Amino acid sequence: QVQLVESGGGLVQAGGSLRLSCAASGRTFTFSSYSMGWFRQAPGKEREFVAAISRTGGSTYLPNSVKGRFTISRDNAKNTVYLQMNSLKPEDTAVYYCEASYDSRWPPIQEYDYDYWGQGTQVTVSS
C-alpha cells in the first residue's frame, strides 16, 4: 500500500507564498524510483499539471503558467517532495495533488503517466 499525504495548504492573500509538502510511504515503495509531480484541480475544471521532478531531483519541468513562481524539489532521504509557491494569484486556487510516476518517460505531464496520488490539499488565494 502506497500513501502520499499532502500538507501545507491554506488561505493566503494574492502575492503571498505557500510551501506544500508530500510525504510518501509504503512497505514496498521506493521513493527514489519514482518521478514525482504536482497537479491541481479547481472547481468545475479538469485536473491540471503543475510541476514534475525526476527521480534524482536533477531535472524539473513546470508549465509556463507557473514557471518563475513555483519551484518543485525533493528530499529522497525524507521521502518527501515539495512545491514552493510564490507570487500566488487567485487563479492558483485549487486542490493540489501529489502524484508518483514509475514510468521512465520525461517529463510526465499527463495524469495517465502517474501510478499513485494523494488526497489533496486545498489552496485558496484571496484577491
Short mmCIF file of C-alpha atoms in Angstrom, two decimals:
data_model
loop_
_atom_site.label_atom_id
_atom_site.label_comp_id
_atom_site.label_asym_id
_atom_site.label_seq_id
_atom_site.Cartn_x
_atom_site.Cartn_y
_atom_site.Cartn_z
CA GLN A 1 0.00 0.00 0.00
CA VAL A 2 1.40 3.36 -1.08
CA GLN A 3 0.43 6.53 0.72
CA LEU A 4 1.01 10.07 -0.45
CA VAL A 5 -0.01 12.67 2.11
CA GLU A 6 -0.06 16.33 1.16
CA SER A 7 0.16 19.17 3.66
CA GLY A 8 0.79 22.90 3.77
CA GLY A 9 -2.28 24.20 2.01
CA GLY A 10 -4.34 27.07 3.33
CA LEU A 11 -5.67 30.55 2.74
CA VAL A 12 -3.26 33.24 1.54
CA GLN A 13 -3.59 36.69 0.03
CA ALA A 14 -2.61 37.37 -3.55
CA GLY A 15 1.13 37.88 -3.80
CA GLY A 16 1.79 35.60 -0.86
CA SER A 17 3.58 32.28 -0.63
CA LEU A 18 2.88 28.74 0.47
CA ARG A 19 5.01 25.62 0.63
CA LEU A 20 3.31 22.31 0.05
CA SER A 21 4.81 19.04 1.21
CA CYS A 22 4.03 15.49 0.22
CA ALA A 23 5.23 12.61 2.35
CA ALA A 24 5.38 9.21 0.67
CA SER A 25 5.31 5.85 2.39
CA GLY A 26 4.71 2.20 1.68
CA ARG A 27 6.34 -1.07 2.63
CA THR A 28 7.44 -1.82 -0.92
CA PHE A 29 7.55 1.76 -2.18
CA THR A 30 10.99 3.04 -3.12
CA PHE A 31 10.60 6.79 -3.32
CA SER A 32 13.76 7.37 -5.32
CA SER A 33 12.44 5.09 -8.08
CA TYR A 34 9.60 7.47 -8.88
CA SER A 35 9.37 10.78 -10.62
CA MET A 36 7.06 12.99 -8.62
CA GLY A 37 4.54 15.54 -9.76
CA TRP A 38 2.00 18.05 -8.60
CA PHE A 39 -1.37 18.60 -10.20
CA ARG A 40 -4.22 20.90 -9.24
CA GLN A 41 -7.93 20.96 -9.79
CA ALA A 42 -10.18 23.98 -9.44
CA PRO A 43 -13.96 23.59 -9.06
CA GLY A 44 -15.60 22.73 -12.36
CA LYS A 45 -12.26 22.32 -14.14
CA GLU A 46 -10.11 19.40 -15.20
CA ARG A 47 -7.04 18.40 -13.24
CA GLU A 48 -4.07 20.45 -14.44
CA PHE A 49 -0.36 19.59 -14.42
CA VAL A 50 1.70 21.95 -12.25
CA ALA A 51 5.21 20.53 -11.83
CA ALA A 52 7.34 17.40 -12.10
CA ILE A 53 10.71 16.38 -10.73
CA SER A 54 12.88 13.47 -11.81
CA ARG A 55 13.89 10.58 -9.58
CA THR A 56 17.17 12.12 -8.51
CA GLY A 57 15.86 15.67 -8.48
CA GLY A 58 18.26 16.62 -11.25
CA SER A 59 15.51 17.66 -13.66
CA THR A 60 12.33 19.63 -13.16
CA TYR A 61 9.57 20.67 -15.51
CA LEU A 62 6.92 23.32 -14.98
CA PRO A 63 4.40 24.80 -17.42
CA ASN A 64 4.54 28.46 -18.36
CA SER A 65 1.52 29.21 -16.15
CA VAL A 66 3.60 28.70 -13.00
CA LYS A 67 7.21 28.87 -14.21
CA GLY A 68 9.14 31.53 -12.34
CA ARG A 69 6.66 31.48 -9.45
CA PHE A 70 6.62 27.81 -8.40
CA THR A 71 9.55 25.54 -7.59
CA ILE A 72 9.47 21.78 -7.11
CA SER A 73 12.10 19.96 -5.05
CA ARG A 74 12.53 16.64 -3.29
CA ASP A 75 14.41 15.06 -0.43
CA ASN A 76 14.88 11.37 -1.11
CA ALA A 77 16.23 10.78 2.40
CA LYS A 78 12.90 12.01 3.79
CA ASN A 79 10.67 10.53 1.07
CA THR A 80 9.21 13.97 0.59
CA VAL A 81 8.51 16.25 -2.36
CA TYR A 82 7.84 19.96 -2.02
CA LEU A 83 6.13 22.66 -4.03
CA GLN A 84 7.18 26.19 -3.18
CA MET A 85 4.60 28.64 -4.49
CA ASN A 86 5.40 32.35 -4.62
CA SER A 87 3.55 35.35 -6.03
CA LEU A 88 0.29 33.49 -5.72
CA LYS A 89 -2.70 34.60 -7.76
CA PRO A 90 -6.42 34.00 -7.22
CA GLU A 91 -6.37 31.72 -10.28
CA ASP A 92 -3.99 29.42 -8.39
CA THR A 93 -6.89 28.49 -6.10
CA ALA A 94 -7.42 24.74 -6.33
CA VAL A 95 -6.94 21.43 -4.61
CA TYR A 96 -3.32 20.40 -5.11
CA TYR A 97 -2.44 16.75 -5.54
CA CYS A 98 0.88 14.99 -5.21
CA GLU A 99 1.46 12.09 -7.64
CA ALA A 100 4.10 9.43 -8.22
CA SER A 101 5.17 8.09 -11.61
CA TYR A 102 7.22 4.93 -12.17
CA ASP A 103 7.27 5.48 -15.94
CA SER A 104 10.64 6.48 -17.33
CA ARG A 105 9.14 8.95 -19.82
CA TRP A 106 10.14 12.53 -19.19
CA PRO A 107 8.52 14.84 -18.47
CA PRO A 108 5.46 13.08 -17.04
CA ILE A 109 2.82 15.76 -17.62
CA GLN A 110 -0.29 13.65 -18.15
CA GLU A 111 -2.45 12.06 -15.48
CA TYR A 112 -2.00 8.66 -17.10
CA ASP A 113 1.76 8.91 -16.54
CA TYR A 114 1.17 8.53 -12.80
CA ASP A 115 0.55 5.48 -10.67
CA TYR A 116 -0.27 6.89 -7.24
CA TRP A 117 -1.76 10.10 -5.91
CA GLY A 118 -2.74 11.64 -2.62
CA GLN A 119 -5.98 13.05 -1.25
CA GLY A 120 -5.06 16.63 -1.99
CA THR A 121 -4.66 19.84 -0.03
CA GLN A 122 -6.72 22.98 -0.57
CA VAL A 123 -5.01 26.20 -1.59
CA THR A 124 -7.12 29.34 -1.61
CA VAL A 125 -5.74 32.67 -2.79
CA SER A 126 -7.81 35.73 -1.98
CA SER A 127 -7.68 38.90 -4.04
#
